[in-house]
Every structure is written in C-alpha cells, then in structure tokens.
Amino acid sequence: MAKPRADERNLARLAVALVREFGGVLDHPQASKLWPAQGLPEPGQRDGMGGWTLGITQHWWGHRATKATKLYIVGCEPADIPPLPDLKLGDGTHVIAQDRQPGRGVNGERLRKGMPGWRPEVSAAEREHTPPELALWLVELAARCKRHNAALRGEPAERTK
C-alpha cells in the first residue's frame, strides 16, 4: 500500500477541491484513503457538489493487472460519460502486489509462486502508469465535465475548448 508524502496528500486534496470547483475527473486507487478523508461519495451515492464515483478496473483499457480504480466525477452525469470499452471479465494476467492478507493462500499463507491463484507482479513503472487508452478516455470525460459546468454557469461553449 502506498504511503504518500505530506506534499502528495496536499496535492490530492487540492485536486479534489479543483474538480469540485471546475468540474472534471480524479482517479485514485480503489483502496485509497482519500475517499473517506475528503468525504467523497462511494459508488451509488452523490455529494453536495453533485459529484459521484465510478469504480473501474484499468484492465478494461489494457493494463496487465486488474488495478481497481475509483473515479470521482463532477459535472458529467453517468448517462453522459464516454462509452466504456468492452469489459474484460476476470482478472488480469498480473497483479499490482501479491496478496498480503492472511488466509488468501493455502493454510492461511500468503500467495507464493507455484500456489493456485498466484500471478506475477507488474514492474514498479507499470504499477504507476495509466494505459494510453484510459488516459484518452479520461481526457474525453474531463472535456464533457467542463462543457457541462460552463453551461451551468451560463458561459458560452466556446470558452471551454
């Protein structure tokens, strides 16, 4: 699990504030402590800014690991998001990190190479990177949020390009 530095935590809080003010999308790992710390809504809920959370897996966009991710979205209704890719059911061929919870392996051990369910870990670089197809999808989603928020403020659509 990541242990963010204080400046990284501050950057995450700033990102939440900016998404709430201007609309957009913020992505974070599914297990991120940012959601409870900032009062972000869980999937199926909304916050006071109209923001909502979409749970995705980056495997749908080509990541080798499942990489469960939460998206906090303000300014775009669920029906207005870009089309999702064809969903890939099941797990990725790799994992972000080996399961460290007791009881997941045989006789309560951690999963180790050779055990049923074990998969190799992705590299540190791949763990940090977003698949290019997902990055493009997020940019399109953010653009849709920006247009929506401009309309709410009564601004002409040209200013949001």
mmCIF file with all atom_site columns, N, CA, C and O in Angstrom, residues 25-79:
data_model
loop_
_atom_site.group_PDB
_atom_site.id
_atom_site.type_symbol
_atom_site.label_atom_id
_atom_site.label_alt_id
_atom_site.label_comp_id
_atom_site.label_asym_id
_atom_site.label_entity_id
_atom_site.label_seq_id
_atom_site.pdbx_PDB_ins_code
_atom_site.Cartn_x
_atom_site.Cartn_y
_atom_site.Cartn_z
_atom_site.occupancy
_atom_site.B_iso_or_equiv
_atom_site.pdbx_formal_charge
_atom_site.auth_seq_id
_atom_site.auth_comp_id
_atom_site.auth_asym_id
_atom_site.auth_atom_id
_atom_site.pdbx_PDB_model_num
ATOM 1   N N  . VAL A 1 25 ? -12.574 15.109 -13.490 1.00 0.00 ? 25 VAL A N  1
ATOM 2   C CA . VAL A 1 25 ? -12.458 13.734 -13.003 1.00 0.00 ? 25 VAL A CA 1
ATOM 3   C C  . VAL A 1 25 ? -11.132 13.562 -12.280 1.00 0.00 ? 25 VAL A C  1
ATOM 4   O O  . VAL A 1 25 ? -10.121 14.132 -12.679 1.00 0.00 ? 25 VAL A O  1
ATOM 5   N N  . LEU A 1 26 ? -11.163 12.805 -11.202 1.00 0.00 ? 26 LEU A N  1
ATOM 6   C CA . LEU A 1 26 ? -9.978  12.484 -10.409 1.00 0.00 ? 26 LEU A CA 1
ATOM 7   C C  . LEU A 1 26 ? -9.925  10.972 -10.275 1.00 0.00 ? 26 LEU A C  1
ATOM 8   O O  . LEU A 1 26 ? -10.939 10.345 -9.943  1.00 0.00 ? 26 LEU A O  1
ATOM 9   N N  . ASP A 1 27 ? -8.770  10.377 -10.562 1.00 0.00 ? 27 ASP A N  1
ATOM 10  C CA . ASP A 1 27 ? -8.647  8.926  -10.392 1.00 0.00 ? 27 ASP A CA 1
ATOM 11  C C  . ASP A 1 27 ? -7.690  8.617  -9.252  1.00 0.00 ? 27 ASP A C  1
ATOM 12  O O  . ASP A 1 27 ? -6.718  9.341  -9.031  1.00 0.00 ? 27 ASP A O  1
ATOM 13  N N  . HIS A 1 28 ? -8.021  7.564  -8.516  1.00 0.00 ? 28 HIS A N  1
ATOM 14  C CA . HIS A 1 28 ? -7.205  7.123  -7.386  1.00 0.00 ? 28 HIS A CA 1
ATOM 15  C C  . HIS A 1 28 ? -7.393  5.628  -7.215  1.00 0.00 ? 28 HIS A C  1
ATOM 16  O O  . HIS A 1 28 ? -8.427  5.080  -7.611  1.00 0.00 ? 28 HIS A O  1
ATOM 17  N N  . PRO A 1 29 ? -6.425  4.951  -6.608  1.00 0.00 ? 29 PRO A N  1
ATOM 18  C CA . PRO A 1 29 ? -6.602  3.506  -6.366  1.00 0.00 ? 29 PRO A CA 1
ATOM 19  C C  . PRO A 1 29 ? -7.866  3.236  -5.537  1.00 0.00 ? 29 PRO A C  1
ATOM 20  O O  . PRO A 1 29 ? -8.260  4.047  -4.697  1.00 0.00 ? 29 PRO A O  1
ATOM 21  N N  . GLN A 1 30 ? -8.464  2.105  -5.779  1.00 0.00 ? 30 GLN A N  1
ATOM 22  C CA . GLN A 1 30 ? -9.712  1.762  -5.101  1.00 0.00 ? 30 GLN A CA 1
ATOM 23  C C  . GLN A 1 30 ? -9.562  1.795  -3.586  1.00 0.00 ? 30 GLN A C  1
ATOM 24  O O  . GLN A 1 30 ? -10.475 2.234  -2.887  1.00 0.00 ? 30 GLN A O  1
ATOM 25  N N  . ALA A 1 31 ? -8.437  1.378  -3.056  1.00 0.00 ? 31 ALA A N  1
ATOM 26  C CA . ALA A 1 31 ? -8.248  1.326  -1.603  1.00 0.00 ? 31 ALA A CA 1
ATOM 27  C C  . ALA A 1 31 ? -7.747  2.651  -1.025  1.00 0.00 ? 31 ALA A C  1
ATOM 28  O O  . ALA A 1 31 ? -7.409  2.723  0.146   1.00 0.00 ? 31 ALA A O  1
ATOM 29  N N  . SER A 1 32 ? -7.722  3.705  -1.824  1.00 0.00 ? 32 SER A N  1
ATOM 30  C CA . SER A 1 32 ? -7.211  4.998  -1.380  1.00 0.00 ? 32 SER A CA 1
ATOM 31  C C  . SER A 1 32 ? -7.948  5.505  -0.154  1.00 0.00 ? 32 SER A C  1
ATOM 32  O O  . SER A 1 32 ? -9.170  5.399  -0.058  1.00 0.00 ? 32 SER A O  1
ATOM 33  N N  . LYS A 1 33 ? -7.206  6.107  0.752   1.00 0.00 ? 33 LYS A N  1
ATOM 34  C CA . LYS A 1 33 ? -7.798  6.720  1.942   1.00 0.00 ? 33 LYS A CA 1
ATOM 35  C C  . LYS A 1 33 ? -8.336  8.117  1.636   1.00 0.00 ? 33 LYS A C  1
ATOM 36  O O  . LYS A 1 33 ? -8.923  8.759  2.499   1.00 0.00 ? 33 LYS A O  1
ATOM 37  N N  . LEU A 1 34 ? -8.142  8.586  0.395   1.00 0.00 ? 34 LEU A N  1
ATOM 38  C CA . LEU A 1 34 ? -8.620  9.908  0.009   1.00 0.00 ? 34 LEU A CA 1
ATOM 39  C C  . LEU A 1 34 ? -10.140 10.001 0.092   1.00 0.00 ? 34 LEU A C  1
ATOM 40  O O  . LEU A 1 34 ? -10.677 11.032 0.483   1.00 0.00 ? 34 LEU A O  1
ATOM 41  N N  . TRP A 1 35 ? -10.848 8.935  -0.274  1.00 0.00 ? 35 TRP A N  1
ATOM 42  C CA . TRP A 1 35 ? -12.318 8.983  -0.292  1.00 0.00 ? 35 TRP A CA 1
ATOM 43  C C  . TRP A 1 35 ? -12.883 9.303  1.093   1.00 0.00 ? 35 TRP A C  1
ATOM 44  O O  . TRP A 1 35 ? -13.612 10.286 1.238   1.00 0.00 ? 35 TRP A O  1
ATOM 45  N N  . PRO A 1 36 ? -12.566 8.540  2.123   1.00 0.00 ? 36 PRO A N  1
ATOM 46  C CA . PRO A 1 36 ? -13.120 8.903  3.440   1.00 0.00 ? 36 PRO A CA 1
ATOM 47  C C  . PRO A 1 36 ? -12.535 10.209 3.986   1.00 0.00 ? 36 PRO A C  1
ATOM 48  O O  . PRO A 1 36 ? -13.252 10.984 4.626   1.00 0.00 ? 36 PRO A O  1
ATOM 49  N N  . ALA A 1 37 ? -11.269 10.484 3.708   1.00 0.00 ? 37 ALA A N  1
ATOM 50  C CA . ALA A 1 37 ? -10.633 11.694 4.243   1.00 0.00 ? 37 ALA A CA 1
ATOM 51  C C  . ALA A 1 37 ? -11.266 12.966 3.682   1.00 0.00 ? 37 ALA A C  1
ATOM 52  O O  . ALA A 1 37 ? -11.339 13.978 4.372   1.00 0.00 ? 37 ALA A O  1
ATOM 53  N N  . GLN A 1 38 ? -11.733 12.925 2.432   1.00 0.00 ? 38 GLN A N  1
ATOM 54  C CA . GLN A 1 38 ? -12.308 14.109 1.789   1.00 0.00 ? 38 GLN A CA 1
ATOM 55  C C  . GLN A 1 38 ? -13.831 14.043 1.651   1.00 0.00 ? 38 GLN A C  1
ATOM 56  O O  . GLN A 1 38 ? -14.433 14.904 1.011   1.00 0.00 ? 38 GLN A O  1
ATOM 57  N N  . GLY A 1 39 ? -14.431 13.022 2.229   1.00 0.00 ? 39 GLY A N  1
ATOM 58  C CA . GLY A 1 39 ? -15.885 12.901 2.153   1.00 0.00 ? 39 GLY A CA 1
ATOM 59  C C  . GLY A 1 39 ? -16.391 12.656 0.745   1.00 0.00 ? 39 GLY A C  1
ATOM 60  O O  . GLY A 1 39 ? -17.489 13.097 0.390   1.00 0.00 ? 39 GLY A O  1
ATOM 61  N N  . LEU A 1 40 ? -15.598 11.958 -0.065  1.00 0.00 ? 40 LEU A N  1
ATOM 62  C CA . LEU A 1 40 ? -16.020 11.654 -1.435  1.00 0.00 ? 40 LEU A CA 1
ATOM 63  C C  . LEU A 1 40 ? -17.064 10.541 -1.399  1.00 0.00 ? 40 LEU A C  1
ATOM 64  O O  . LEU A 1 40 ? -16.994 9.644  -0.565  1.00 0.00 ? 40 LEU A O  1
ATOM 65  N N  . PRO A 1 41 ? -18.029 10.597 -2.305  1.00 0.00 ? 41 PRO A N  1
ATOM 66  C CA . PRO A 1 41 ? -19.107 9.602  -2.273  1.00 0.00 ? 41 PRO A CA 1
ATOM 67  C C  . PRO A 1 41 ? -18.636 8.228  -2.743  1.00 0.00 ? 41 PRO A C  1
ATOM 68  O O  . PRO A 1 41 ? -17.783 8.119  -3.623  1.00 0.00 ? 41 PRO A O  1
ATOM 69  N N  . GLU A 1 42 ? -19.200 7.224  -2.147  1.00 0.00 ? 42 GLU A N  1
ATOM 70  C CA . GLU A 1 42 ? -18.955 5.860  -2.618  1.00 0.00 ? 42 GLU A CA 1
ATOM 71  C C  . GLU A 1 42 ? -19.824 5.621  -3.853  1.00 0.00 ? 42 GLU A C  1
ATOM 72  O O  . GLU A 1 42 ? -20.788 6.368  -4.089  1.00 0.00 ? 42 GLU A O  1
ATOM 73  N N  . PRO A 1 43 ? -19.507 4.612  -4.660  1.00 0.00 ? 43 PRO A N  1
ATOM 74  C CA . PRO A 1 43 ? -20.360 4.323  -5.822  1.00 0.00 ? 43 PRO A CA 1
ATOM 75  C C  . PRO A 1 43 ? -21.825 4.197  -5.410  1.00 0.00 ? 43 PRO A C  1
ATOM 76  O O  . PRO A 1 43 ? -22.149 3.619  -4.374  1.00 0.00 ? 43 PRO A O  1
ATOM 77  N N  . GLY A 1 44 ? -22.704 4.813  -6.213  1.00 0.00 ? 44 GLY A N  1
ATOM 78  C CA . GLY A 1 44 ? -24.128 4.801  -5.933  1.00 0.00 ? 44 GLY A CA 1
ATOM 79  C C  . GLY A 1 44 ? -24.593 5.973  -5.085  1.00 0.00 ? 44 GLY A C  1
ATOM 80  O O  . GLY A 1 44 ? -25.784 6.132  -4.844  1.00 0.00 ? 44 GLY A O  1
ATOM 81  N N  . GLN A 1 45 ? -23.659 6.816  -4.621  1.00 0.00 ? 45 GLN A N  1
ATOM 82  C CA . GLN A 1 45 ? -24.001 7.987  -3.815  1.00 0.00 ? 45 GLN A CA 1
ATOM 83  C C  . GLN A 1 45 ? -23.558 9.251  -4.545  1.00 0.00 ? 45 GLN A C  1
ATOM 84  O O  . GLN A 1 45 ? -22.771 9.188  -5.478  1.00 0.00 ? 45 GLN A O  1
ATOM 85  N N  . ARG A 1 46 ? -24.054 10.402 -4.070  1.00 0.00 ? 46 ARG A N  1
ATOM 86  C CA . ARG A 1 46 ? -23.637 11.715 -4.578  1.00 0.00 ? 46 ARG A CA 1
ATOM 87  C C  . ARG A 1 46 ? -23.236 12.571 -3.403  1.00 0.00 ? 46 ARG A C  1
ATOM 88  O O  . ARG A 1 46 ? -23.720 12.395 -2.296  1.00 0.00 ? 46 ARG A O  1
ATOM 89  N N  . ASP A 1 47 ? -22.375 13.544 -3.664  1.00 0.00 ? 47 ASP A N  1
ATOM 90  C CA . ASP A 1 47 ? -22.028 14.502 -2.610  1.00 0.00 ? 47 ASP A CA 1
ATOM 91  C C  . ASP A 1 47 ? -22.746 15.816 -2.874  1.00 0.00 ? 47 ASP A C  1
ATOM 92  O O  . ASP A 1 47 ? -23.522 15.938 -3.826  1.00 0.00 ? 47 ASP A O  1
ATOM 93  N N  . GLY A 1 48 ? -22.506 16.812 -2.037  1.00 0.00 ? 48 GLY A N  1
ATOM 94  C CA . GLY A 1 48 ? -23.176 18.099 -2.146  1.00 0.00 ? 48 GLY A CA 1
ATOM 95  C C  . GLY A 1 48 ? -22.833 18.868 -3.410  1.00 0.00 ? 48 GLY A C  1
ATOM 96  O O  . GLY A 1 48 ? -23.531 19.822 -3.764  1.00 0.00 ? 48 GLY A O  1
ATOM 97  N N  . MET A 1 49 ? -21.771 18.488 -4.100  1.00 0.00 ? 49 MET A N  1
ATOM 98  C CA . MET A 1 49 ? -21.384 19.150 -5.350  1.00 0.00 ? 49 MET A CA 1
ATOM 99  C C  . MET A 1 49 ? -21.954 18.432 -6.573  1.00 0.00 ? 49 MET A C  1
ATOM 100 O O  . MET A 1 49 ? -21.657 18.793 -7.701  1.00 0.00 ? 49 MET A O  1
ATOM 101 N N  . GLY A 1 50 ? -22.742 17.388 -6.332  1.00 0.00 ? 50 GLY A N  1
ATOM 102 C CA . GLY A 1 50 ? -23.259 16.589 -7.444  1.00 0.00 ? 50 GLY A CA 1
ATOM 103 C C  . GLY A 1 50 ? -22.257 15.573 -7.936  1.00 0.00 ? 50 GLY A C  1
ATOM 104 O O  . GLY A 1 50 ? -22.486 14.891 -8.929  1.00 0.00 ? 50 GLY A O  1
ATOM 105 N N  . GLY A 1 51 ? -21.128 15.478 -7.234  1.00 0.00 ? 51 GLY A N  1
ATOM 106 C CA . GLY A 1 51 ? -20.091 14.524 -7.621  1.00 0.00 ? 51 GLY A CA 1
ATOM 107 C C  . GLY A 1 51 ? -20.502 13.096 -7.315  1.00 0.00 ? 51 GLY A C  1
ATOM 108 O O  . GLY A 1 51 ? -21.284 12.832 -6.396  1.00 0.00 ? 51 GLY A O  1
ATOM 109 N N  . TRP A 1 52 ? -19.969 12.188 -8.097  1.00 0.00 ? 52 TRP A N  1
ATOM 110 C CA . TRP A 1 52 ? -20.273 10.772 -7.923  1.00 0.00 ? 52 TRP A CA 1
ATOM 111 C C  . TRP A 1 52 ? -19.022 9.962  -8.249  1.00 0.00 ? 52 TRP A C  1
ATOM 112 O O  . TRP A 1 52 ? -18.061 10.484 -8.813  1.00 0.00 ? 52 TRP A O  1
ATOM 113 N N  . THR A 1 53 ? -19.023 8.727  -7.844  1.00 0.00 ? 53 THR A N  1
ATOM 114 C CA . THR A 1 53 ? -17.857 7.858  -8.012  1.00 0.00 ? 53 THR A CA 1
ATOM 115 C C  . THR A 1 53 ? -18.190 6.693  -8.928  1.00 0.00 ? 53 THR A C  1
ATOM 116 O O  . THR A 1 53 ? -19.231 6.053  -8.776  1.00 0.00 ? 53 THR A O  1
ATOM 117 N N  . LEU A 1 54 ? -17.291 6.449  -9.855  1.00 0.00 ? 54 LEU A N  1
ATOM 118 C CA . LEU A 1 54 ? -17.385 5.300  -10.752 1.00 0.00 ? 54 LEU A CA 1
ATOM 119 C C  . LEU A 1 54 ? -16.216 4.381  -10.466 1.00 0.00 ? 54 LEU A C  1
ATOM 120 O O  . LEU A 1 54 ? -15.063 4.815  -10.496 1.00 0.00 ? 54 LEU A O  1
ATOM 121 N N  . GLY A 1 55 ? -16.499 3.132  -10.169 1.00 0.00 ? 55 GLY A N  1
ATOM 122 C CA . GLY A 1 55 ? -15.441 2.146  -9.987  1.00 0.00 ? 55 GLY A CA 1
ATOM 123 C C  . GLY A 1 55 ? -15.116 1.495  -11.317 1.00 0.00 ? 55 GLY A C  1
ATOM 124 O O  . GLY A 1 55 ? -16.020 1.085  -12.050 1.00 0.00 ? 55 GLY A O  1
ATOM 125 N N  . ILE A 1 56 ? -13.840 1.463  -11.638 1.00 0.00 ? 56 ILE A N  1
ATOM 126 C CA . ILE A 1 56 ? -13.392 0.821  -12.888 1.00 0.00 ? 56 ILE A CA 1
ATOM 127 C C  . ILE A 1 56 ? -12.227 -0.106 -12.569 1.00 0.00 ? 56 ILE A C  1
ATOM 128 O O  . ILE A 1 56 ? -11.679 -0.084 -11.472 1.00 0.00 ? 56 ILE A O  1
ATOM 129 N N  . THR A 1 57 ? -11.839 -0.874 -13.537 1.00 0.00 ? 57 THR A N  1
ATOM 130 C CA . THR A 1 57 ? -10.589 -1.615 -13.479 1.00 0.00 ? 57 THR A CA 1
ATOM 131 C C  . THR A 1 57 ? -9.789  -1.237 -14.717 1.00 0.00 ? 57 THR A C  1
ATOM 132 O O  . THR A 1 57 ? -10.332 -1.201 -15.824 1.00 0.00 ? 57 THR A O  1
ATOM 133 N N  . GLN A 1 58 ? -8.542  -0.898 -14.522 1.00 0.00 ? 58 GLN A N  1
ATOM 134 C CA . GLN A 1 58 ? -7.721  -0.447 -15.647 1.00 0.00 ? 58 GLN A CA 1
ATOM 135 C C  . GLN A 1 58 ? -7.436  -1.587 -16.632 1.00 0.00 ? 58 GLN A C  1
ATOM 136 O O  . GLN A 1 58 ? -7.021  -1.349 -17.764 1.00 0.00 ? 58 GLN A O  1
ATOM 137 N N  . HIS A 1 59 ? -7.719  -2.801 -16.229 1.00 0.00 ? 59 HIS A N  1
ATOM 138 C CA . HIS A 1 59 ? -7.589  -3.962 -17.121 1.00 0.00 ? 59 HIS A CA 1
ATOM 139 C C  . HIS A 1 59 ? -8.502  -3.810 -18.335 1.00 0.00 ? 59 HIS A C  1
ATOM 140 O O  . HIS A 1 59 ? -8.173  -4.266 -19.426 1.00 0.00 ? 59 HIS A O  1
ATOM 141 N N  . TRP A 1 60 ? -9.643  -3.112 -18.154 1.00 0.00 ? 60 TRP A N  1
ATOM 142 C CA . TRP A 1 60 ? -10.565 -2.906 -19.275 1.00 0.00 ? 60 TRP A CA 1
ATOM 143 C C  . TRP A 1 60 ? -9.902  -2.128 -20.398 1.00 0.00 ? 60 TRP A C  1
ATOM 144 O O  . TRP A 1 60 ? -10.306 -2.224 -21.556 1.00 0.00 ? 60 TRP A O  1
ATOM 145 N N  . TRP A 1 61 ? -8.908  -1.307 -20.080 1.00 0.00 ? 61 TRP A N  1
ATOM 146 C CA . TRP A 1 61 ? -8.213  -0.475 -21.072 1.00 0.00 ? 61 TRP A CA 1
ATOM 147 C C  . TRP A 1 61 ? -6.842  -1.031 -21.421 1.00 0.00 ? 61 TRP A C  1
ATOM 148 O O  . TRP A 1 61 ? -6.030  -0.337 -22.004 1.00 0.00 ? 61 TRP A O  1
ATOM 149 N N  . GLY A 1 62 ? -6.544  -2.255 -21.029 1.00 0.00 ? 62 GLY A N  1
ATOM 150 C CA . GLY A 1 62 ? -5.309  -2.881 -21.465 1.00 0.00 ? 62 GLY A CA 1
ATOM 151 C C  . GLY A 1 62 ? -4.213  -3.043 -20.430 1.00 0.00 ? 62 GLY A C  1
ATOM 152 O O  . GLY A 1 62 ? -3.137  -3.550 -20.766 1.00 0.00 ? 62 GLY A O  1
ATOM 153 N N  . HIS A 1 63 ? -4.422  -2.624 -19.191 1.00 0.00 ? 63 HIS A N  1
ATOM 154 C CA . HIS A 1 63 ? -3.394  -2.841 -18.160 1.00 0.00 ? 63 HIS A CA 1
ATOM 155 C C  . HIS A 1 63 ? -3.296  -4.340 -17.906 1.00 0.00 ? 63 HIS A C  1
ATOM 156 O O  . HIS A 1 63 ? -4.300  -5.042 -17.910 1.00 0.00 ? 63 HIS A O  1
ATOM 157 N N  . ARG A 1 64 ? -2.092  -4.835 -17.680 1.00 0.00 ? 64 ARG A N  1
ATOM 158 C CA . ARG A 1 64 ? -1.926  -6.274 -17.451 1.00 0.00 ? 64 ARG A CA 1
ATOM 159 C C  . ARG A 1 64 ? -2.468  -6.715 -16.096 1.00 0.00 ? 64 ARG A C  1
ATOM 160 O O  . ARG A 1 64 ? -2.817  -7.878 -15.920 1.00 0.00 ? 64 ARG A O  1
ATOM 161 N N  . ALA A 1 65 ? -2.520  -5.800 -15.138 1.00 0.00 ? 65 ALA A N  1
ATOM 162 C CA . ALA A 1 65 ? -3.092  -6.112 -13.829 1.00 0.00 ? 65 ALA A CA 1
ATOM 163 C C  . ALA A 1 65 ? -4.524  -5.574 -13.772 1.00 0.00 ? 65 ALA A C  1
ATOM 164 O O  . ALA A 1 65 ? -4.898  -4.693 -14.544 1.00 0.00 ? 65 ALA A O  1
ATOM 165 N N  . THR A 1 66 ? -5.300  -6.087 -12.856 1.00 0.00 ? 66 THR A N  1
ATOM 166 C CA . THR A 1 66 ? -6.675  -5.618 -12.721 1.00 0.00 ? 66 THR A CA 1
ATOM 167 C C  . THR A 1 66 ? -6.696  -4.138 -12.368 1.00 0.00 ? 66 THR A C  1
ATOM 168 O O  . THR A 1 66 ? -7.414  -3.364 -12.971 1.00 0.00 ? 66 THR A O  1
ATOM 169 N N  . LYS A 1 67 ? -5.903  -3.685 -11.411 1.00 0.00 ? 67 LYS A N  1
ATOM 170 C CA . LYS A 1 67 ? -5.732  -2.293 -10.987 1.00 0.00 ? 67 LYS A CA 1
ATOM 171 C C  . LYS A 1 67 ? -7.078  -1.587 -10.793 1.00 0.00 ? 67 LYS A C  1
ATOM 172 O O  . LYS A 1 67 ? -7.454  -0.675 -11.535 1.00 0.00 ? 67 LYS A O  1
ATOM 173 N N  . ALA A 1 68 ? -7.778  -2.006 -9.754  1.00 0.00 ? 68 ALA A N  1
ATOM 174 C CA . ALA A 1 68 ? -9.068  -1.400 -9.420  1.00 0.00 ? 68 ALA A CA 1
ATOM 175 C C  . ALA A 1 68 ? -8.867  0.071  -9.069  1.00 0.00 ? 68 ALA A C  1
ATOM 176 O O  . ALA A 1 68 ? -7.967  0.428  -8.311  1.00 0.00 ? 68 ALA A O  1
ATOM 177 N N  . THR A 1 69 ? -9.719  0.929  -9.625  1.00 0.00 ? 69 THR A N  1
ATOM 178 C CA . THR A 1 69 ? -9.563  2.379  -9.532  1.00 0.00 ? 69 THR A CA 1
ATOM 179 C C  . THR A 1 69 ? -10.922 3.024  -9.305  1.00 0.00 ? 69 THR A C  1
ATOM 180 O O  . THR A 1 69 ? -11.929 2.558  -9.828  1.00 0.00 ? 69 THR A O  1
ATOM 181 N N  . LYS A 1 70 ? -10.934 4.105  -8.526  1.00 0.00 ? 70 LYS A N  1
ATOM 182 C CA . LYS A 1 70 ? -12.142 4.914  -8.357  1.00 0.00 ? 70 LYS A CA 1
ATOM 183 C C  . LYS A 1 70 ? -11.962 6.214  -9.122  1.00 0.00 ? 70 LYS A C  1
ATOM 184 O O  . LYS A 1 70 ? -10.882 6.803  -9.101  1.00 0.00 ? 70 LYS A O  1
ATOM 185 N N  . LEU A 1 71 ? -13.035 6.656  -9.766  1.00 0.00 ? 71 LEU A N  1
ATOM 186 C CA . LEU A 1 71 ? -13.060 7.942  -10.447 1.00 0.00 ? 71 LEU A CA 1
ATOM 187 C C  . LEU A 1 71 ? -14.082 8.827  -9.749  1.00 0.00 ? 71 LEU A C  1
ATOM 188 O O  . LEU A 1 71 ? -15.250 8.442  -9.612  1.00 0.00 ? 71 LEU A O  1
ATOM 189 N N  . TYR A 1 72 ? -13.660 9.995  -9.307  1.00 0.00 ? 72 TYR A N  1
ATOM 190 C CA . TYR A 1 72 ? -14.568 10.991 -8.735  1.00 0.00 ? 72 TYR A CA 1
ATOM 191 C C  . TYR A 1 72 ? -14.894 11.965 -9.854  1.00 0.00 ? 72 TYR A C  1
ATOM 192 O O  . TYR A 1 72 ? -13.991 12.569 -10.437 1.00 0.00 ? 72 TYR A O  1
ATOM 193 N N  . ILE A 1 73 ? -16.176 12.110 -10.166 1.00 0.00 ? 73 ILE A N  1
ATOM 194 C CA . ILE A 1 73 ? -16.620 12.868 -11.337 1.00 0.00 ? 73 ILE A CA 1
ATOM 195 C C  . ILE A 1 73 ? -17.590 13.964 -10.900 1.00 0.00 ? 73 ILE A C  1
ATOM 196 O O  . ILE A 1 73 ? -18.560 13.692 -10.189 1.00 0.00 ? 73 ILE A O  1
ATOM 197 N N  . VAL A 1 74 ? -17.327 15.197 -11.348 1.00 0.00 ? 74 VAL A N  1
ATOM 198 C CA . VAL A 1 74 ? -18.220 16.319 -11.092 1.00 0.00 ? 74 VAL A CA 1
ATOM 199 C C  . VAL A 1 74 ? -18.483 17.007 -12.434 1.00 0.00 ? 74 VAL A C  1
ATOM 200 O O  . VAL A 1 74 ? -17.542 17.323 -13.166 1.00 0.00 ? 74 VAL A O  1
ATOM 201 N N  . GLY A 1 75 ? -19.760 17.218 -12.748 1.00 0.00 ? 75 GLY A N  1
ATOM 202 C CA . GLY A 1 75 ? -20.105 17.956 -13.962 1.00 0.00 ? 75 GLY A CA 1
ATOM 203 C C  . GLY A 1 75 ? -20.478 17.101 -15.141 1.00 0.00 ? 75 GLY A C  1
ATOM 204 O O  . GLY A 1 75 ? -20.667 17.622 -16.237 1.00 0.00 ? 75 GLY A O  1
ATOM 205 N N  . CYS A 1 76 ? -20.599 15.815 -14.955 1.00 0.00 ? 76 CYS A N  1
ATOM 206 C CA . CYS A 1 76 ? -20.984 14.925 -16.046 1.00 0.00 ? 76 CYS A CA 1
ATOM 207 C C  . CYS A 1 76 ? -21.859 13.835 -15.453 1.00 0.00 ? 76 CYS A C  1
ATOM 208 O O  . CYS A 1 76 ? -21.445 13.139 -14.519 1.00 0.00 ? 76 CYS A O  1
ATOM 209 N N  . GLU A 1 77 ? -23.062 13.716 -15.955 1.00 0.00 ? 77 GLU A N  1
ATOM 210 C CA . GLU A 1 77 ? -23.982 12.694 -15.461 1.00 0.00 ? 77 GLU A CA 1
ATOM 211 C C  . GLU A 1 77 ? -23.551 11.313 -15.965 1.00 0.00 ? 77 GLU A C  1
ATOM 212 O O  . GLU A 1 77 ? -22.917 11.200 -17.029 1.00 0.00 ? 77 GLU A O  1
ATOM 213 N N  . PRO A 1 78 ? -23.895 10.262 -15.230 1.00 0.00 ? 78 PRO A N  1
ATOM 214 C CA . PRO A 1 78 ? -23.499 8.912  -15.660 1.00 0.00 ? 78 PRO A CA 1
ATOM 215 C C  . PRO A 1 78 ? -23.895 8.584  -17.100 1.00 0.00 ? 78 PRO A C  1
ATOM 216 O O  . PRO A 1 78 ? -23.126 7.946  -17.819 1.00 0.00 ? 78 PRO A O  1
ATOM 217 N N  . ALA A 1 79 ? -25.047 9.040  -17.547 1.00 0.00 ? 79 ALA A N  1
ATOM 218 C CA . ALA A 1 79 ? -25.500 8.753  -18.918 1.00 0.00 ? 79 ALA A CA 1
ATOM 219 C C  . ALA A 1 79 ? -24.674 9.498  -19.964 1.00 0.00 ? 79 ALA A C  1
ATOM 220 O O  . ALA A 1 79 ? -24.739 9.167  -21.146 1.00 0.00 ? 79 ALA A O  1
#
